Coordinates of C-alpha atoms in Angstrom, one line a residue:
M28 CA 0.3 -79.6 -100.7
A29 CA 1.9 -79.7 -104.0
A30 CA 1.7 -76.6 -106.4
P31 CA 1.4 -76.8 -110.2
R32 CA 4.0 -75.3 -112.5
G33 CA 1.3 -74.3 -115.2
L34 CA -1.5 -72.3 -116.0
R35 CA -4.4 -73.0 -118.2
L36 CA -4.8 -70.2 -119.5
D37 CA 24.7 -63.8 -113.8
Q38 CA 26.9 -65.6 -112.2
P39 CA 30.7 -65.7 -112.8
P40 CA 31.3 -68.3 -115.3
T41 CA 32.9 -71.5 -114.5
M42 CA 36.5 -72.7 -116.2
V43 CA 36.1 -74.0 -119.8
P44 CA 36.3 -78.0 -119.8
T45 CA 39.0 -80.0 -120.0
G46 CA 39.2 -82.8 -122.5
G47 CA 38.8 -80.9 -125.7
Q48 CA 35.1 -80.2 -125.6
V49 CA 33.4 -76.7 -125.1
K50 CA 30.3 -77.4 -122.9
R51 CA 27.7 -74.7 -122.0
A52 CA 24.6 -74.5 -120.0
L53 CA 21.8 -72.2 -119.8
L54 CA 19.8 -72.2 -116.6
V55 CA 16.5 -70.5 -116.1
G56 CA 14.3 -70.6 -113.1
I57 CA 11.4 -68.2 -112.6
D58 CA 9.3 -67.7 -109.6
A59 CA 8.2 -64.4 -109.3
Y60 CA 5.5 -63.1 -112.5
D61 CA 3.2 -59.9 -113.1
H62 CA 0.2 -62.1 -114.3
S63 CA 0.8 -65.4 -113.2
P64 CA 0.6 -66.9 -109.5
A65 CA 3.8 -67.1 -108.0
L66 CA 6.0 -70.4 -107.7
T67 CA 8.4 -71.0 -104.9
G68 CA 10.9 -73.8 -106.0
C69 CA 12.6 -72.9 -109.4
V70 CA 15.0 -70.4 -108.3
N71 CA 15.8 -72.9 -105.8
D72 CA 16.4 -76.0 -108.3
V73 CA 18.6 -73.9 -110.5
E74 CA 20.7 -73.4 -107.5
A75 CA 20.9 -77.0 -106.8
L76 CA 21.3 -77.8 -110.5
R77 CA 24.3 -75.3 -111.4
P78 CA 27.0 -76.9 -109.4
L79 CA 26.2 -80.5 -110.3
L80 CA 26.4 -79.3 -114.2
A81 CA 29.3 -76.9 -113.7
R82 CA 31.7 -79.8 -112.2
N83 CA 31.8 -83.4 -112.4
V84 CA 32.5 -85.8 -108.8
D85 CA 36.0 -85.5 -109.3
D86 CA 35.9 -81.5 -109.4
S87 CA 36.7 -81.4 -113.1
P88 CA 35.1 -78.4 -115.0
N89 CA 31.9 -79.5 -117.2
F90 CA 29.7 -77.3 -118.2
E91 CA 30.2 -73.5 -118.3
C92 CA 26.9 -72.3 -116.5
R93 CA 24.6 -69.1 -117.3
T94 CA 21.7 -68.4 -114.9
L95 CA 18.6 -66.7 -115.5
V96 CA 16.9 -66.6 -112.3
G97 CA 13.6 -64.3 -111.1
P98 CA 14.1 -63.2 -108.4
P99 CA 16.1 -60.9 -108.0
D100 CA 16.1 -60.4 -111.8
R101 CA 13.0 -59.9 -114.4
V102 CA 13.9 -62.8 -116.6
T103 CA 11.4 -61.5 -119.7
R104 CA 11.0 -62.8 -123.0
P105 CA 14.1 -60.8 -124.9
T106 CA 16.4 -61.6 -121.9
V107 CA 15.6 -65.5 -122.5
L108 CA 15.5 -65.2 -126.2
T109 CA 18.9 -63.4 -126.2
A110 CA 20.3 -66.1 -124.1
L111 CA 19.5 -69.0 -126.0
A112 CA 20.8 -67.6 -129.0
G113 CA 24.2 -67.4 -127.3
L114 CA 23.6 -70.8 -126.2
C115 CA 23.1 -72.1 -129.8
A116 CA 26.0 -69.7 -131.4
P117 CA 29.0 -71.3 -133.1
G118 CA 31.7 -72.2 -130.8
A119 CA 30.4 -75.0 -128.4
D120 CA 30.5 -78.8 -128.5
V121 CA 27.7 -79.3 -126.3
A122 CA 24.9 -77.3 -125.0
L123 CA 22.2 -77.7 -122.6
F124 CA 19.0 -75.4 -121.2
Y125 CA 17.3 -76.1 -118.5
F126 CA 13.9 -74.2 -117.7
A127 CA 11.8 -74.5 -114.8
G128 CA 8.8 -72.1 -114.4
H129 CA 5.2 -72.2 -115.6
G130 CA 4.3 -73.6 -119.1
R131 CA 1.3 -72.6 -120.7
S132 CA -0.5 -75.1 -122.6
G133 CA -1.6 -73.8 -126.1
G134 CA -2.6 -76.1 -129.1
E135 CA 0.4 -78.1 -130.3
D136 CA 3.0 -75.8 -128.3
V137 CA 3.9 -75.2 -125.1
T138 CA 4.9 -71.9 -123.8
L139 CA 7.8 -70.8 -121.2
V140 CA 6.3 -68.3 -119.2
T141 CA 8.2 -65.1 -118.3
T142 CA 8.1 -62.5 -115.8
E143 CA 6.3 -59.9 -117.9
G144 CA 3.8 -62.4 -119.6
T145 CA 0.6 -61.8 -120.1
E146 CA -2.3 -62.9 -122.3
H147 CA -1.6 -63.6 -125.7
A148 CA 2.0 -62.9 -125.0
W149 CA 3.4 -65.3 -121.9
G150 CA 6.2 -65.9 -123.0
V151 CA 8.8 -67.9 -125.2
G152 CA 7.1 -70.7 -127.6
F153 CA 8.5 -73.8 -127.5
A154 CA 8.3 -73.6 -131.5
E155 CA 11.1 -70.7 -131.2
V156 CA 13.2 -72.5 -128.9
M157 CA 13.1 -75.5 -131.6
G158 CA 13.8 -72.7 -134.3
L159 CA 16.9 -72.2 -132.8
V160 CA 18.1 -75.6 -132.0
M161 CA 17.3 -77.0 -135.2
G162 CA 19.3 -74.1 -136.8
S163 CA 22.3 -74.3 -134.5
P164 CA 25.5 -75.4 -135.4
V165 CA 26.3 -77.1 -132.1
P166 CA 26.4 -80.8 -132.3
E167 CA 24.6 -81.8 -129.3
I168 CA 22.4 -80.1 -127.8
H169 CA 20.1 -81.2 -124.8
V170 CA 16.5 -79.8 -123.4
I171 CA 15.4 -80.1 -119.9
L172 CA 11.7 -78.7 -118.9
D173 CA 10.6 -79.0 -115.5
C174 CA 7.0 -76.9 -116.3
C175 CA 3.5 -78.1 -116.8
F176 CA 2.8 -79.7 -120.2
S177 CA 6.2 -80.0 -121.1
G178 CA 5.7 -82.8 -122.7
A179 CA 4.4 -81.1 -125.4
A180 CA 7.8 -79.8 -126.6
G181 CA 9.3 -81.0 -129.5
A182 CA 6.0 -82.2 -131.1
V183 CA 6.4 -82.6 -135.0
P184 CA 4.4 -79.3 -136.2
Q185 CA 7.1 -77.5 -134.3
L186 CA 9.6 -78.9 -136.0
G187 CA 8.9 -77.1 -139.3
S188 CA 7.0 -78.4 -142.4
A189 CA 10.6 -79.6 -143.9
A190 CA 11.4 -81.6 -141.0
A191 CA 9.8 -84.7 -139.8
T192 CA 11.8 -85.7 -136.6
L193 CA 14.6 -84.1 -134.5
R194 CA 17.9 -83.3 -135.8
S195 CA 20.7 -85.5 -135.0
G196 CA 22.4 -84.7 -131.5
V197 CA 19.3 -83.3 -130.0
A198 CA 17.8 -84.5 -126.7
I199 CA 14.6 -83.0 -124.8
L200 CA 13.5 -84.4 -121.5
T201 CA 10.5 -83.4 -120.0
A202 CA 8.8 -83.4 -116.4
S203 CA 5.4 -84.3 -117.7
R204 CA 3.3 -85.5 -120.6
P205 CA 1.4 -83.0 -122.8
D206 CA -1.6 -83.2 -121.1
Q207 CA -0.1 -83.4 -117.2
V208 CA 0.8 -80.3 -115.0
S209 CA 4.3 -80.4 -113.0
T210 CA 4.5 -79.8 -109.2
E211 CA 6.5 -78.6 -106.8
T212 CA 6.5 -79.1 -103.0
S213 CA 8.8 -77.9 -100.1
G214 CA 10.5 -75.4 -102.3
R215 CA 11.5 -77.7 -104.9
G216 CA 10.0 -79.3 -108.1
R217 CA 9.5 -82.9 -108.0
F218 CA 11.0 -83.7 -111.2
S219 CA 14.3 -81.3 -110.5
V220 CA 15.0 -83.1 -107.3
M221 CA 15.0 -86.3 -109.0
L222 CA 16.6 -85.0 -111.9
C223 CA 19.6 -83.6 -109.1
G224 CA 19.8 -87.2 -107.4
G225 CA 20.2 -88.7 -111.0
L226 CA 23.2 -86.4 -112.1
D227 CA 24.6 -86.8 -108.4
G228 CA 25.4 -90.7 -109.2
G229 CA 21.8 -92.2 -109.3
A230 CA 21.8 -92.3 -112.9
A231 CA 25.0 -93.2 -113.9
D232 CA 26.5 -96.7 -115.4
V233 CA 29.3 -98.8 -114.0
L234 CA 31.9 -96.3 -115.7
G235 CA 30.1 -93.2 -113.5
Q236 CA 28.4 -91.9 -116.8
V237 CA 25.4 -90.1 -116.5
T238 CA 23.8 -89.8 -120.1
A239 CA 20.3 -88.7 -121.2
A240 CA 19.2 -92.2 -121.6
G241 CA 20.3 -93.2 -118.1
L242 CA 18.6 -90.0 -116.6
Y243 CA 15.1 -91.1 -118.2
A244 CA 15.5 -94.4 -116.9
Y245 CA 16.1 -93.0 -113.6
L246 CA 13.6 -90.5 -113.6
T247 CA 10.8 -93.0 -114.8
E248 CA 11.6 -95.2 -111.7
S249 CA 10.8 -92.1 -109.4
F250 CA 7.5 -91.6 -110.5
G251 CA 4.1 -93.5 -110.1
A252 CA 1.7 -94.2 -112.5
F253 CA -0.4 -91.3 -110.9
D254 CA 1.9 -89.2 -111.1
A255 CA 3.1 -87.0 -114.1
R256 CA 5.3 -89.0 -116.2
P257 CA 8.6 -88.1 -117.5
M258 CA 8.7 -87.7 -121.4
L259 CA 12.3 -88.2 -123.2
K260 CA 12.6 -87.5 -127.3
A261 CA 15.8 -87.8 -128.9
N262 CA 17.7 -88.3 -132.0
I263 CA 21.2 -89.2 -130.9
D264 CA 23.6 -91.7 -132.5
R265 CA 25.6 -92.2 -129.1
L266 CA 25.1 -91.8 -125.3
R267 CA 27.6 -88.9 -124.3
A268 CA 27.9 -88.0 -120.8
I269 CA 26.0 -85.2 -119.6
R270 CA 28.0 -85.6 -116.0
T271 CA 30.9 -87.8 -114.8
C272 CA 30.3 -89.1 -111.3
R273 CA 32.7 -92.0 -109.5
P274 CA 32.8 -95.2 -111.3
W275 CA 31.3 -98.3 -109.6
V276 CA 34.5 -100.1 -111.3
D277 CA 37.5 -98.0 -112.5
P278 CA 38.2 -98.7 -116.2
A279 CA 41.4 -99.7 -115.8
E280 CA 40.1 -102.6 -113.5
L281 CA 37.8 -103.7 -116.0
R282 CA 40.2 -103.9 -118.3
R283 CA 41.6 -106.9 -116.5
L284 CA 38.3 -109.0 -116.7
P285 CA 39.4 -111.0 -119.8
T286 CA 42.7 -112.1 -117.9
L287 CA 40.6 -113.3 -114.8
F288 CA 37.9 -115.0 -117.2
E289 CA 39.4 -116.7 -120.2
T290 CA 36.0 -116.6 -122.3
E291 CA 32.9 -114.3 -121.3
D292 CA 30.9 -117.6 -120.4
A293 CA 33.9 -119.2 -118.4
P294 CA 33.5 -119.8 -114.8
L295 CA 36.4 -118.6 -112.7
R296 CA 37.6 -121.2 -110.0
L297 CA 38.5 -119.7 -106.6
D298 CA 40.3 -121.1 -103.4
P299 CA 41.2 -120.1 -99.9
G300 CA 43.9 -118.3 -101.2
Y301 CA 41.9 -115.2 -102.3
E302 CA 40.4 -114.6 -99.1
P303 CA 42.4 -112.6 -97.2
T304 CA 40.8 -113.9 -93.7
S305 CA 41.7 -117.4 -94.5
G306 CA 45.3 -117.7 -93.4
L307 CA 46.2 -119.1 -96.4
A308 CA 46.1 -115.8 -98.7
I309 CA 48.6 -115.1 -101.5
P310 CA 48.6 -111.4 -102.5
E311 CA 48.1 -111.8 -106.2
K312 CA 44.8 -113.8 -105.6
E313 CA 43.9 -111.3 -103.0
H314 CA 44.3 -108.5 -105.2
D315 CA 41.9 -110.4 -107.8
F316 CA 39.5 -110.8 -105.2
A317 CA 39.3 -107.3 -104.2
L318 CA 38.7 -106.5 -108.0
L319 CA 35.7 -109.5 -107.9
Q320 CA 34.2 -108.2 -104.7
R321 CA 33.7 -104.7 -106.6
C322 CA 32.5 -106.4 -109.7
R323 CA 30.0 -108.3 -107.7
D324 CA 28.9 -104.9 -106.0
A325 CA 28.6 -103.7 -109.8
R326 CA 26.5 -106.9 -110.7
L327 CA 29.2 -107.5 -113.1
V328 CA 30.1 -110.7 -111.2
E329 CA 28.1 -113.4 -109.5
P330 CA 28.6 -116.6 -107.4
V331 CA 27.7 -120.0 -108.3
D332 CA 25.7 -121.9 -105.8
E333 CA 26.8 -119.4 -103.0
E334 CA 25.4 -116.3 -101.4
H335 CA 28.8 -115.0 -100.9
L336 CA 31.8 -114.6 -102.9
Y337 CA 33.7 -115.2 -99.5
Y338 CA 32.0 -118.9 -99.4
V339 CA 33.0 -119.8 -103.1
A340 CA 36.4 -118.6 -102.2
M341 CA 36.6 -120.9 -98.8
H342 CA 35.0 -123.8 -100.3
S343 CA 36.9 -123.8 -103.6
G344 CA 33.6 -122.7 -105.8
T345 CA 33.6 -120.7 -108.8
C346 CA 32.2 -117.3 -109.9
R347 CA 30.7 -116.0 -113.3
L348 CA 30.4 -113.1 -115.0
T349 CA 26.8 -111.5 -115.2
P350 CA 25.0 -110.7 -118.6
L351 CA 26.1 -107.0 -117.6
G352 CA 29.5 -108.4 -116.7
R353 CA 29.8 -110.2 -120.1
H354 CA 29.2 -106.8 -121.9
Y355 CA 32.0 -105.4 -120.2
W356 CA 34.4 -108.3 -120.7
R357 CA 33.7 -107.7 -124.5
M358 CA 34.3 -103.9 -124.5
A359 CA 37.6 -104.8 -122.2
R360 CA 38.3 -107.6 -125.1
S361 CA 37.8 -105.4 -128.1
G362 CA 39.5 -102.3 -126.5
R363 CA 36.6 -100.1 -126.1
V364 CA 37.1 -99.3 -122.1

């Protein structure tokens, strides 16, 4: 039976990422509470999420992660606030805060319940989190909340009287709307299980980039109309990768699209020389055909009047770029990939 994550009432650091960016992540998971029902999946969620954020699929360093989990530790309000201050301090290019635990609804705010939390002092109000985020010099900050009523996070009243929107570079992804509970089952949070699936490649684009928008699209498709619905609030001017996975098509190969297709709308005629099993294969054409097959798998290329590219080649037919393929053709032509 699914249990709600809400109430109505340090490991060694990873290597600093390469590529000129310093990326920090603070992951908090709390199962044990002094005055609230115990949960069973929050620590498990942090343990599953940490390796996905710490390393990209090619094992290159990504986020330097710090975790606060209880048990074994007592994750108290001062502990969380101190860690958040460090996360938002100068010196990083990207910061990410993840919280799994009880969330308590309170008017237009949601409180992240800490181990010692009790009535009138449940933990850390998200307004306090936003105070640190809004004042942080870190250019890009992601907040991911897997707790009940998490959709209330980032509401306008929390931003202060002088601010009507999130500052540039901030994205908040939540497990539920302000009036919904988030659930866990089989020792994991349902939202966090899907989040990990998205980071593991499910939300990756053709280039293998997992962004906040890609994660949100993946997560919304993972829950039905009667489930808690994820929410995304963001003020971002570009979609930077949270994690890099294996690309569907290597960027070097994408750059070849303008050499294969004269224009984005021009069909490409094939012949048996492209098909390795035809007995008439030509090595250069075989090489192009392998790329076309990968592009077909990535929904960039489609056969015309045939079901498979094999028959296009054997019948000397044509293939063409899909709308997505035309998009990457233009990117390759303009030198943006």
